[in-house]
XYZ file of C-alpha atoms in Angstrom:
736
model
C -0.178 0.178 0.037
C 1.252 3.265 -0.697
C 0.341 7.026 0.108
C -1.628 8.451 -2.703
C -0.209 11.643 -3.712
C -2.566 14.844 -3.508
C -2.115 15.771 -6.643
C -3.439 12.280 -8.176
C -6.876 13.310 -7.219
C -7.491 16.368 -9.588
C -6.333 14.726 -12.389
C -7.997 11.033 -11.590
C -11.397 13.368 -11.830
C -10.399 15.025 -15.221
C -9.772 11.682 -16.371
C -12.977 10.208 -15.259
C -15.160 12.630 -17.196
C -14.097 10.320 -20.210
C -15.199 7.162 -18.422
C -18.333 6.017 -20.033
C -19.618 5.283 -15.955
C -22.358 4.077 -14.166
C -24.583 5.877 -16.598
C -25.411 3.785 -19.393
C -22.503 1.867 -19.522
C -21.351 0.166 -22.813
C -19.886 -2.903 -23.289
C -17.096 -1.203 -24.828
C -12.934 -1.625 -23.219
C -11.828 1.932 -21.965
C -9.246 3.265 -24.219
C -5.539 3.828 -22.631
C -2.338 5.127 -23.864
C -0.259 1.901 -25.210
C 3.157 4.079 -25.061
C 5.814 1.441 -23.280
C 7.021 2.754 -20.290
C 11.062 4.063 -19.549
C 12.078 2.604 -16.424
C 14.927 3.847 -14.416
C 18.085 2.295 -15.359
C 19.865 1.210 -11.881
C 23.525 0.489 -11.393
C 24.975 -2.693 -11.966
C 28.137 -3.722 -9.784
C 30.392 -6.830 -10.703
C 29.209 -9.171 -7.625
C 29.497 -12.741 -7.994
C 29.400 -15.052 -5.337
C 30.552 -18.673 -5.325
C 28.103 -21.534 -4.250
C 30.182 -24.437 -4.601
C 32.083 -23.550 -7.615
C 29.198 -22.267 -9.587
C 29.521 -18.992 -10.086
C 26.306 -16.415 -9.584
C 25.950 -13.027 -10.612
C 24.305 -10.451 -8.519
C 24.422 -7.038 -9.888
C 21.743 -5.438 -7.393
C 23.406 -6.481 -4.615
C 23.874 -2.526 -3.688
C 19.959 -2.385 -3.369
C 20.198 -4.878 0.067
C 21.532 -1.178 1.905
C 18.040 0.014 2.698
C 19.661 3.468 3.949
C 21.377 4.426 0.666
C 20.670 7.810 -0.638
C 20.950 5.831 -4.234
C 18.323 3.202 -3.504
C 15.856 5.732 -1.676
C 16.227 8.026 -5.441
C 15.471 4.850 -6.813
C 12.728 3.916 -5.116
C 11.299 7.232 -5.171
C 11.575 7.473 -9.445
C 10.355 4.046 -9.440
C 6.926 5.146 -7.187
C 6.436 8.032 -9.400
C 6.315 6.041 -12.385
C 4.103 3.618 -10.738
C 1.642 6.397 -9.605
C 1.546 7.783 -12.503
C 0.267 5.019 -14.362
C -2.046 4.024 -11.724
C -3.087 7.529 -12.131
C -4.036 7.040 -15.536
C -6.921 4.502 -15.003
C -10.276 6.436 -14.484
C -11.753 3.152 -12.350
C -9.291 3.801 -9.803
C -11.114 6.116 -8.038
C -14.566 4.472 -8.556
C -12.929 1.293 -6.948
C -11.975 2.869 -4.202
C -14.738 4.758 -3.287
C -16.837 1.311 -3.459
C -13.871 -0.495 -1.083
C -14.611 2.321 1.235
C -18.433 1.587 1.302
C -17.895 -2.199 1.565
C -14.923 -1.914 4.481
C -17.048 0.657 6.291
C -18.798 -1.730 8.661
C -18.650 -2.435 12.416
C -15.976 -5.956 12.802
C -15.594 -7.783 16.514
C -12.915 -9.721 17.729
C -13.850 -13.425 19.381
C -14.519 -12.067 22.920
C -12.623 -13.735 26.082
C -13.274 -13.521 29.724
C -10.896 -12.650 32.760
C -11.306 -11.561 36.348
C -15.019 -11.601 35.825
C -14.470 -9.333 33.024
C -14.941 -9.629 29.246
C -12.500 -8.058 26.707
C -13.161 -7.647 22.928
C -11.715 -5.656 20.081
C -13.851 -3.829 17.558
C -13.642 -1.762 14.394
C -16.145 0.851 13.738
C -15.298 0.371 9.835
C -12.819 2.557 8.729
C -10.578 3.011 12.195
C -7.366 2.289 11.152
C -6.333 -0.262 13.953
C -8.989 -2.005 15.963
C -9.634 -0.929 19.487
C -9.733 -2.986 22.471
C -13.077 -2.756 25.008
C -13.919 -4.054 28.281
C -17.754 -4.853 29.875
C -18.880 -6.155 32.839
C -21.002 -8.480 31.097
C -22.083 -9.724 27.503
C -24.644 -7.073 27.599
C -22.693 -4.465 29.313
C -21.490 -1.033 28.310
C -18.159 -1.829 26.492
C -15.645 0.667 27.501
C -12.258 1.685 25.664
C -9.256 0.155 27.017
C -6.196 0.272 24.710
C -7.009 2.853 21.388
C -3.654 2.750 19.001
C -5.325 4.767 16.566
C -4.145 7.866 19.032
C -0.658 6.457 19.270
C 0.319 8.115 15.904
C -1.593 10.252 13.384
C -1.218 8.005 9.977
C -2.472 4.899 11.949
C 0.522 2.865 11.902
C 1.184 2.081 15.295
C -0.827 -1.192 16.050
C -1.401 -3.859 18.797
C 0.252 -6.987 18.134
C -0.479 -8.407 21.479
C -3.326 -8.002 24.578
C -2.561 -10.365 27.422
C -4.745 -10.010 30.876
C -3.831 -10.511 33.819
C -5.443 -13.449 35.843
C -7.027 -10.864 38.136
C -8.500 -8.982 35.342
C -6.645 -5.802 36.855
C -3.795 -5.702 34.403
C -2.818 -5.815 30.740
C 0.222 -6.059 28.856
C -0.073 -5.220 25.367
C 2.483 -5.347 22.688
C 3.058 -2.552 19.662
C 4.662 -2.271 16.475
C 5.323 0.892 14.701
C 4.840 1.146 10.652
C 4.700 -2.749 10.097
C 7.762 -4.003 11.922
C 7.786 -7.038 13.723
C 9.764 -5.476 16.430
C 7.433 -4.864 19.536
C 7.530 -3.145 22.872
C 5.672 -4.001 25.203
C 3.457 -1.883 28.208
C 0.911 -2.356 31.159
C -2.271 -0.741 31.758
C -4.063 -0.909 34.778
C -7.860 -2.049 33.628
C -9.402 0.121 35.890
C -7.850 3.711 35.424
C -6.955 3.233 31.838
C -3.370 4.429 33.045
C -0.059 2.695 31.981
C 2.448 1.459 34.217
C 6.038 2.949 34.150
C 7.063 -0.693 32.519
C 8.388 -0.398 28.920
C 10.025 -3.619 27.632
C 11.836 -3.563 24.367
C 13.641 -5.458 21.552
C 10.691 -8.253 22.080
C 9.901 -10.123 18.512
C 7.864 -13.740 17.747
C 6.774 -13.368 21.643
C 4.005 -13.857 23.618
C 3.252 -12.927 27.357
C 1.799 -15.186 29.871
C 0.770 -14.103 33.580
C 1.778 -15.693 36.808
C -1.159 -16.882 38.585
C -0.284 -14.207 41.278
C -0.362 -11.518 38.471
C 2.713 -9.569 39.719
C 4.583 -10.408 36.653
C 4.623 -12.287 33.412
C 7.092 -14.294 30.944
C 8.365 -12.969 27.704
C 11.128 -13.873 25.144
C 13.382 -10.768 23.525
C 16.523 -10.584 21.308
C 19.495 -8.512 22.338
C 19.502 -5.030 21.523
C 20.797 -5.025 17.716
C 24.599 -3.637 17.382
C 24.167 -3.474 13.357
C 22.337 0.041 12.949
C 19.829 -0.883 10.545
C 17.566 -2.594 12.801
C 14.998 -3.406 10.168
C 17.396 -6.248 7.993
C 19.833 -7.468 10.946
C 19.722 -10.964 11.334
C 18.441 -12.431 14.472
C 19.701 -15.022 16.712
C 19.932 -15.871 20.838
C 16.605 -15.450 21.378
C 16.153 -15.462 25.740
C 13.588 -16.126 27.791
C 12.562 -13.226 30.830
C 10.084 -12.934 33.544
C 9.408 -9.743 34.169
C 7.741 -7.727 37.617
C 5.496 -5.136 37.686
C 6.711 -1.814 38.444
C 10.260 -3.237 37.887
C 12.597 -1.805 35.081
C 13.442 -4.203 32.349
C 17.201 -4.182 33.134
C 16.160 -5.760 36.786
C 14.216 -8.851 34.408
C 14.681 -12.308 35.640
C 16.446 -14.463 32.617
C 14.796 -17.962 33.211
C 16.059 -19.683 29.936
C 18.925 -19.222 27.046
C 20.922 -21.321 24.990
C 24.325 -19.536 23.747
C 25.009 -22.846 22.204
C 21.675 -22.670 20.149
C 21.907 -19.643 18.365
C 18.643 -20.489 16.240
C 16.387 -21.629 19.168
C 13.127 -19.523 19.618
C 11.592 -19.888 22.760
C 7.693 -19.674 23.443
C 6.093 -19.682 27.072
C 2.740 -20.127 28.854
C 1.653 -20.946 32.572
C -0.793 -23.678 33.095
C -4.351 -22.815 33.860
C -3.680 -23.760 37.211
C -0.592 -21.973 37.885
C 2.060 -24.920 38.446
C 3.644 -25.004 35.412
C 5.752 -22.806 33.047
C 5.602 -24.739 29.601
C 8.623 -23.741 27.073
C 8.388 -24.803 23.535
C 11.483 -24.477 21.687
C 11.260 -24.023 18.063
C 14.531 -23.902 15.383
C 13.238 -21.594 12.619
C 10.035 -22.385 11.098
C 9.419 -25.906 10.951
C 6.465 -27.662 12.968
C 8.781 -29.786 15.316
C 9.447 -28.501 18.744
C 11.450 -29.490 22.114
C 8.963 -29.024 25.305
C 10.186 -28.264 28.559
C 8.729 -27.064 31.721
C 9.627 -25.429 35.221
C 7.670 -26.060 37.945
C 6.538 -22.586 39.531
C 5.296 -23.369 42.863
C 8.865 -25.351 44.032
C 11.617 -22.703 44.897
C 14.649 -22.957 42.813
C 13.225 -25.389 40.913
C 15.119 -26.297 37.285
C 14.193 -26.419 33.891
C 13.161 -30.010 33.054
C 13.695 -31.493 29.298
C 10.574 -33.443 28.728
C 10.105 -33.737 24.834
C 13.930 -33.158 23.867
C 14.171 -34.931 20.395
C 12.709 -32.045 17.507
C 10.714 -35.174 16.104
C 7.374 -33.816 16.012
C 4.865 -30.870 16.981
C 3.966 -30.925 20.577
C 1.326 -28.347 20.943
C 0.586 -28.407 24.820
C -3.314 -28.254 25.519
C -3.637 -28.504 29.195
C -3.008 -30.280 32.025
C -4.761 -32.403 35.046
C -2.040 -32.470 37.643
C 1.153 -33.846 36.217
C -0.463 -35.252 33.353
C 0.147 -32.896 30.163
C -2.079 -32.934 27.234
C -0.686 -32.433 23.581
C -1.975 -32.555 20.267
C 1.135 -33.876 17.972
C 1.922 -35.129 14.610
C 4.108 -37.806 16.322
C 2.670 -41.031 14.655
C 0.146 -39.173 13.327
C 0.635 -36.859 9.988
C -2.776 -35.689 10.541
C -2.569 -35.302 14.139
C -4.034 -36.862 17.269
C -4.219 -35.633 20.899
C -2.192 -37.584 23.566
C -1.377 -37.680 27.441
C 1.949 -37.737 29.299
C 2.446 -37.947 32.879
C 5.322 -36.088 33.571
C 6.233 -38.842 36.930
C 6.497 -41.763 33.944
C 7.662 -39.376 30.866
C 8.865 -42.455 28.644
C 7.023 -43.204 24.990
C 6.123 -46.283 26.371
C 3.588 -44.921 28.892
C 2.060 -42.166 26.517
C -1.658 -42.556 26.355
C -3.725 -41.590 23.269
C -6.924 -40.307 23.997
C -8.377 -39.364 20.476
C -6.447 -40.866 17.711
C -5.749 -39.536 14.229
C -8.820 -39.215 11.764
C -9.477 -38.832 8.292
C -9.190 -35.048 8.469
C -6.470 -33.001 9.943
C -6.713 -31.813 13.413
C -5.633 -28.199 13.581
C -6.390 -27.248 17.079
C -7.667 -28.502 20.445
C -8.940 -26.386 23.703
C -9.944 -27.661 27.233
C -13.364 -25.888 28.270
C -16.383 -27.158 30.539
C -13.594 -30.158 31.123
C -14.218 -30.967 27.611
C -11.854 -31.107 24.672
C -13.164 -28.857 21.927
C -11.512 -29.760 18.523
C -11.131 -28.061 15.098
C -10.732 -29.733 11.888
C -10.351 -29.223 8.526
C -11.983 -31.523 5.972
C -10.859 -30.305 2.022
C -9.686 -27.038 3.587
C -12.763 -25.867 5.508
C -13.674 -25.966 9.410
C -15.059 -28.665 10.749
C -15.377 -28.710 14.892
C -16.006 -31.682 17.409
C -16.168 -31.912 21.379
C -14.837 -34.958 22.972
C -14.555 -36.041 26.603
C -11.522 -35.785 28.871
C -11.256 -39.817 28.032
C -11.531 -38.981 24.436
C -15.479 -39.876 24.037
C -17.092 -38.475 20.985
C -19.908 -36.047 22.226
C -21.210 -33.899 19.245
C -20.433 -32.013 16.264
C -20.378 -28.183 16.438
C -22.907 -27.283 13.832
C -21.744 -24.866 11.313
C -23.357 -22.605 8.587
C -21.386 -24.896 5.677
C -18.251 -24.263 3.717
C -16.432 -21.779 5.913
C -13.614 -20.994 8.523
C -14.343 -21.419 12.286
C -11.779 -19.790 14.686
C -11.772 -19.297 18.572
C -13.212 -21.870 21.156
C -10.925 -20.695 23.945
C -12.040 -20.141 27.607
C -11.006 -22.057 31.070
C -11.532 -25.142 31.912
C -14.549 -24.362 34.611
C -16.264 -22.146 31.992
C -19.659 -23.155 30.457
C -19.201 -20.984 27.419
C -16.754 -20.190 24.511
C -16.879 -17.928 21.421
C -15.761 -18.435 18.042
C -16.280 -16.770 14.676
C -17.012 -18.127 11.436
C -16.726 -16.566 7.989
C -16.980 -17.714 4.293
C -15.717 -15.990 1.098
C -18.873 -14.365 0.868
C -20.335 -13.903 4.550
C -18.221 -11.488 6.935
C -17.177 -13.226 10.234
C -20.233 -13.630 12.516
C -19.287 -14.461 16.404
C -21.287 -16.841 17.926
C -21.659 -17.812 21.901
C -21.618 -21.628 22.107
C -23.135 -23.072 25.176
C -20.836 -26.000 25.878
C -23.406 -28.195 27.772
C -26.517 -27.840 25.314
C -24.375 -27.693 22.103
C -26.126 -24.547 20.705
C -24.881 -21.745 19.122
C -26.270 -18.274 19.306
C -25.215 -14.952 17.626
C -23.165 -12.582 19.402
C -22.284 -10.241 16.629
C -23.246 -10.417 13.395
C -22.097 -7.419 10.694
C -23.811 -5.467 8.303
C -22.238 -5.562 5.263
C -23.156 -3.415 1.979
C -23.849 -6.578 0.048
C -26.118 -9.485 -0.543
C -24.300 -12.852 0.344
C -26.900 -14.960 -1.807
C -25.616 -13.217 -4.855
C -22.375 -15.104 -4.518
C -21.916 -18.872 -4.743
C -18.485 -20.700 -3.884
C -18.121 -24.498 -5.339
C -15.027 -26.310 -4.469
C -13.414 -28.875 -7.150
C -10.394 -30.840 -7.500
C -8.266 -30.827 -10.448
C -5.075 -33.076 -11.472
C -1.742 -31.659 -11.175
C 1.316 -32.257 -12.794
C 2.061 -35.361 -10.915
C -1.255 -36.824 -10.903
C -2.114 -35.528 -7.549
C -5.350 -34.202 -6.893
C -5.489 -30.756 -5.714
C -8.834 -28.663 -4.260
C -9.539 -25.204 -5.185
C -12.361 -23.023 -3.957
C -14.146 -20.701 -6.802
C -16.464 -17.898 -5.977
C -17.992 -15.454 -7.982
C -21.715 -14.086 -8.955
C -24.467 -16.409 -9.288
C -25.570 -15.125 -12.501
C -21.752 -15.882 -13.876
C -21.569 -17.582 -17.522
C -19.092 -19.856 -18.110
C -17.845 -18.529 -21.743
C -14.270 -18.359 -20.971
C -14.027 -14.521 -20.907
C -14.232 -13.526 -17.172
C -11.595 -11.572 -15.351
C -10.412 -14.275 -12.887
C -8.226 -13.839 -9.851
C -6.231 -16.687 -8.741
C -4.738 -17.186 -5.564
C -2.093 -19.274 -3.899
C 0.193 -19.776 -0.763
C 1.728 -23.161 -0.760
C 3.949 -23.237 2.341
C 5.087 -23.766 5.869
C 2.374 -26.216 6.642
C -0.039 -22.819 6.578
C -3.563 -24.039 5.340
C -5.329 -21.396 3.085
C -8.983 -21.635 4.025
C -12.380 -19.610 2.992
C -12.115 -15.872 4.409
C -14.171 -12.727 3.886
C -12.785 -9.919 2.257
C -14.215 -6.420 1.389
C -11.052 -6.394 -1.590
C -12.387 -9.801 -3.104
C -16.085 -8.669 -2.761
C -15.544 -5.656 -5.231
C -13.648 -8.029 -7.346
C -16.467 -10.246 -7.672
C -18.657 -7.593 -8.204
C -17.239 -6.409 -11.428
C -17.928 -9.763 -12.819
C -14.466 -11.334 -11.549
C -14.085 -15.033 -10.473
C -12.084 -14.977 -7.162
C -10.294 -18.820 -6.782
C -8.088 -20.192 -4.227
C -5.749 -22.958 -5.229
C -5.004 -25.343 -1.964
C -1.033 -26.568 -2.702
C 0.704 -28.932 -1.703
C 3.342 -27.122 1.108
C 0.612 -25.899 3.139
C -1.536 -27.398 6.155
C -5.093 -28.327 4.630
C -3.933 -31.981 4.659
C -1.492 -32.010 7.489
C 2.173 -32.811 7.604
C 2.536 -35.351 4.446
C 0.793 -32.679 2.222
C 3.244 -30.080 4.136
C 6.295 -32.402 3.028
C 5.051 -33.108 -0.654
C 5.802 -28.859 -1.424
C 9.159 -28.218 0.298
C 12.740 -28.431 0.354
C 13.377 -30.624 -3.116
C 9.793 -31.080 -3.661
C 9.030 -27.323 -3.978
C 8.322 -27.583 -7.499
C 5.140 -29.459 -6.855
C 3.680 -26.141 -5.617
C 4.278 -24.377 -8.600
C 2.936 -27.140 -10.752
C -0.061 -27.163 -8.364
C -0.714 -23.815 -9.349
C 0.242 -23.815 -12.710
C -2.318 -26.808 -13.093
C -5.116 -24.612 -11.544
C -4.414 -22.078 -13.921
C -4.700 -24.176 -16.888
C -8.022 -26.033 -15.478
C -9.535 -22.556 -15.041
C -8.802 -21.971 -18.652
C -9.692 -25.440 -20.022
C -13.157 -25.237 -18.302
C -14.455 -22.057 -19.693
C -13.992 -19.773 -16.555
C -11.515 -17.437 -18.025
C -8.471 -17.448 -21.161
C -5.046 -16.669 -20.726
C -5.917 -13.285 -21.646
C -8.120 -12.825 -18.709
C -6.262 -14.467 -15.917
C -4.593 -12.982 -13.048
C -2.737 -14.291 -10.158
C -1.459 -13.163 -6.691
C 0.149 -14.372 -3.677
C 1.819 -12.554 -0.443
C 4.955 -13.521 1.090
C 6.172 -17.043 0.234
C 2.664 -16.699 -2.135
C 4.962 -13.792 -3.461
C 7.707 -16.233 -3.979
C 5.176 -18.424 -5.781
C 3.802 -16.035 -8.204
C 7.497 -15.004 -9.055
C 8.314 -18.864 -9.964
C 5.320 -19.214 -11.844
C 5.522 -16.211 -13.790
C 9.029 -16.885 -14.488
C 8.372 -20.721 -15.795
C 5.239 -20.245 -17.131
C 4.709 -16.180 -18.718
C 2.531 -17.120 -21.297
C -0.315 -18.914 -19.176
C -1.127 -15.105 -17.142
C -2.313 -11.695 -18.586
C -1.267 -10.211 -14.913
C 0.716 -10.825 -11.798
C 0.068 -9.429 -8.456
C 3.308 -10.317 -6.381
C 3.478 -8.883 -2.921
C 6.081 -8.512 -0.356
C 7.833 -11.734 -1.945
C 10.622 -14.049 -1.389
C 12.605 -13.528 -4.657
C 15.906 -14.272 -3.911
C 16.544 -17.586 -2.489
C 20.055 -17.814 -2.701
C 20.633 -14.677 -0.088
C 17.048 -15.156 1.638
C 18.803 -16.809 5.021
C 21.140 -13.528 5.297
C 18.461 -11.039 6.803
C 16.436 -10.878 10.195
C 14.638 -14.152 10.168
C 14.986 -15.741 6.960
C 17.497 -18.598 8.275
C 14.585 -20.027 9.985
C 13.004 -20.591 6.413
C 15.444 -23.685 5.691
C 13.419 -25.915 6.762
C 10.910 -25.399 4.173
C 13.020 -24.116 1.337
C 16.677 -25.473 2.481
C 19.682 -23.743 2.366
C 21.730 -22.482 -0.397
C 24.894 -23.187 1.549
C 24.567 -26.741 0.608
C 25.387 -27.950 -2.861
C 22.583 -30.195 -3.172
C 19.850 -27.332 -1.916
C 21.899 -24.821 -3.681
C 20.638 -26.536 -6.963
C 17.047 -26.834 -6.317
C 17.276 -23.082 -5.204
C 18.586 -22.143 -8.160
C 16.411 -24.049 -10.317
C 13.036 -21.746 -9.639
C 14.780 -18.625 -7.475
C 12.633 -15.654 -9.099
C 15.457 -13.555 -9.379
C 18.169 -15.879 -10.849
C 15.484 -17.248 -13.663
C 14.321 -13.834 -15.341
C 15.453 -14.245 -18.952
C 15.920 -11.464 -21.412
C 13.947 -10.903 -24.394
C 10.865 -12.434 -22.663
C 7.270 -11.073 -22.803
C 6.000 -11.408 -19.107
C 2.544 -10.571 -17.379
C 1.874 -7.200 -16.690
C 3.108 -7.241 -13.385
C 2.611 -5.076 -10.400
C 5.342 -5.982 -7.302
C 4.409 -4.565 -3.884
C 6.309 -4.258 -0.581
C 6.917 -2.375 2.211
C 10.100 0.071 3.170
C 9.591 -1.211 6.935
C 9.228 -4.895 5.738
C 11.788 -6.717 8.527
C 10.339 -10.284 7.642
C 10.742 -10.312 4.107
C 13.352 -7.504 3.092
C 12.104 -5.202 0.294
C 15.062 -5.866 -1.051
C 13.861 -9.059 -2.546
C 11.331 -7.061 -4.221
C 13.695 -4.504 -5.485
C 16.136 -6.741 -7.265
C 13.427 -8.653 -8.746
C 11.366 -5.469 -9.870
C 14.839 -4.140 -11.545
C 15.962 -7.454 -13.127
C 12.776 -8.052 -14.686
C 12.202 -4.248 -15.699
C 15.597 -5.048 -17.836
C 14.860 -8.086 -19.449
C 11.114 -7.763 -20.076
C 10.689 -7.519 -24.092
C 7.033 -6.797 -24.371
C 4.926 -4.072 -23.868
C 2.867 -5.121 -20.376
C 4.351 -2.689 -17.531
C 6.286 -4.008 -14.927
C 5.743 -1.821 -12.022
C 7.167 -1.616 -8.423
C 4.752 -0.071 -5.451
C 6.512 0.456 -2.542
C 4.363 1.638 0.752
C 6.293 3.996 3.121
C 5.600 3.137 6.852
C 4.565 -0.248 6.049
C 6.310 -4.015 6.670
C 5.153 -7.331 5.957
C 1.567 -6.889 6.450
C 0.379 -7.331 10.235
C -1.373 -4.062 11.479
C -1.116 -1.928 8.623
C -4.220 0.695 8.632
C -7.026 0.518 6.981
C -6.293 3.735 4.733
C -3.442 2.163 3.327
C -5.009 -1.380 2.581
C -7.542 0.665 0.596
C -5.450 2.778 -0.920
C -3.290 -0.396 -2.225
C -6.338 -2.448 -2.810
C -7.958 -0.197 -5.464
C -4.548 0.205 -7.071
C -4.117 -3.639 -7.451
C -7.423 -3.632 -9.019
C -7.398 -0.896 -11.161
C -3.965 -2.059 -12.570
C -6.182 -5.395 -13.344
C -9.039 -3.826 -15.215
C -6.613 -1.951 -17.284
C -4.216 -5.037 -18.137
C -7.283 -7.555 -18.175
C -9.361 -5.311 -20.410
C -12.113 -5.363 -18.284
C -15.319 -3.217 -20.170
C -17.282 -0.068 -18.623
C -20.024 -2.648 -17.716
C -18.009 -4.613 -15.798
C -16.467 -1.813 -13.959
C -19.841 0.198 -13.510
C -21.377 -2.648 -12.030
C -19.842 -1.481 -8.244
C -21.928 2.040 -8.586
C -24.662 1.064 -11.016
C -26.432 -1.701 -8.676
C -29.340 -0.170 -7.293
C -28.976 0.110 -2.905
C -31.624 -2.128 -2.501
C -29.865 -5.233 -4.354
C -27.178 -4.245 -1.258
C -29.272 -5.515 1.290
C -26.460 -6.391 3.314
C -26.589 -8.962 6.264
C -27.927 -8.201 9.774
């Protein structure tokens, strides 16, 4: 998302006068200038790296210096070209107006209860950041607790964690600025709304977990970076601390560290009974962890190494005295629930409570002395309730093909809350009575759309090696399969992360214009458990790209769209997906929207937390991995003389997850190599990071630019564009 220049508004209005618009739209395609864009000519250097005897050039290495004045000038030059281009698209302002209208609805987070009070987040509609409220009862008056919108004028200060003490008196909350992963933690008195003097810094990838006495909390942090560029310097040696209220951070107690393991990360949580500190130790992003624990009721207790093999995922669910419950993929690639008695922790003594099923087990909570288990069936939600001995009680009735999340609470609670959303229905918050199994609506948003106008279909198509891949396809019910529908195909395919149905105001605007929205559930993700993930990582990563290409071919073959009307998009690892796909099959797509992508597969491990991705990608320093990475790395497979799809690359100048140098170098290489007339542009947002906490204003600006880019390059008609403003209000009845 980019800051829109003030002068663009006037020019857009003038250009809009020539646009057919809402009054009497025709079927014609808007006319645009066809002059080839003159790109900047960034300096190239003679940088050559040796990878086990293979020489690889890196002419734009200097773009990794994010503080370089030369780079800042290049960014300004590229942004000017991009925004000048976008200003020439008359539909852009219409799209932005419609996005703003649809986005302007009240939406709530999932409430939780602590210390006899409820806590909930809410966004009035167009607030840049959601606000945290507290209330004495579900039907009680909501009082503002934390409003991050008041912390900066541009709305770029975001909440990244809210943890309430056991007695409900204090809340520890994390703040990140301008989209950075770095957080600072503060403590607020719930009754007075005033902050304590406590300020904790250099926190990243951490939660806060209060002790039972509400006197302090555990958290993880890094040492203060010595490198001046804290947005790109590499992160090693995380440490676990305990902070006591009303003391300076310098006095925090070091609970655990490993000077011999620079890549280990520590997540800690206090068990509900307050007896144990559970320490989960990870290494990078692979879903394998160690589990240690510390007895908080025994003086000078040592940390006990309970699970110390990094052989599987062990997700602590809860405990019954010294018996710990874990969701694990140990001997169960789709997940199972086990019990380990810490007095007899040997594996032969482990007890299986809920065995592996046909569906992938995503999460387990303990509420009302029952296990609530979330599953994925073909990438959409299924939820079941079990007794503590594993006996099945019931399914939770859900509305249809969608995503349910939440189901948190305490062991003695009689209620829990969850959200449910689909591609055409925004997230509704439900209260679930665990004794009766009845769900009642707690908060249902009212949006300027009619969900009944849309239909979602799930299909299964065949990938290159014969594997069946699921794909969701959503569009207006009146769509005609004539091969001429503008289609946006989205994918991710990595890190064991499932892509499930979700609501997006932006996607609704796309579908209002007659667009098809397709989501391919690629291998490498978490839709079917560990085996599905393993089939799309390391030396099998090419399967992910083959799956995505096959999805595009299926949409064309089955008359949803054509090559001239097919666009693709993805972010982060999904940005890598788009970069690899357009360098392998530039002929299949008309347009591409890679966002914050990992484009340089030979140097991703050199920055911030990038070393942690080697579990999915492999290491460029390993000769066998290097060959695989070099074969699909987007930056290293840009070929001169190629006619690439119209491409709009997006990134943020504060992205310290996937540093923007990936996108900078890829854009420069593509602009130099492209032989066609399609634009290859890069949009660099200021004061924005990888995506989390991005202000609503910036999101709307960026989405308007992305859809406008597709409107122009998929040659969408006046009639299609006009649908977003020509539909009578009565047809946008919304949800109640």
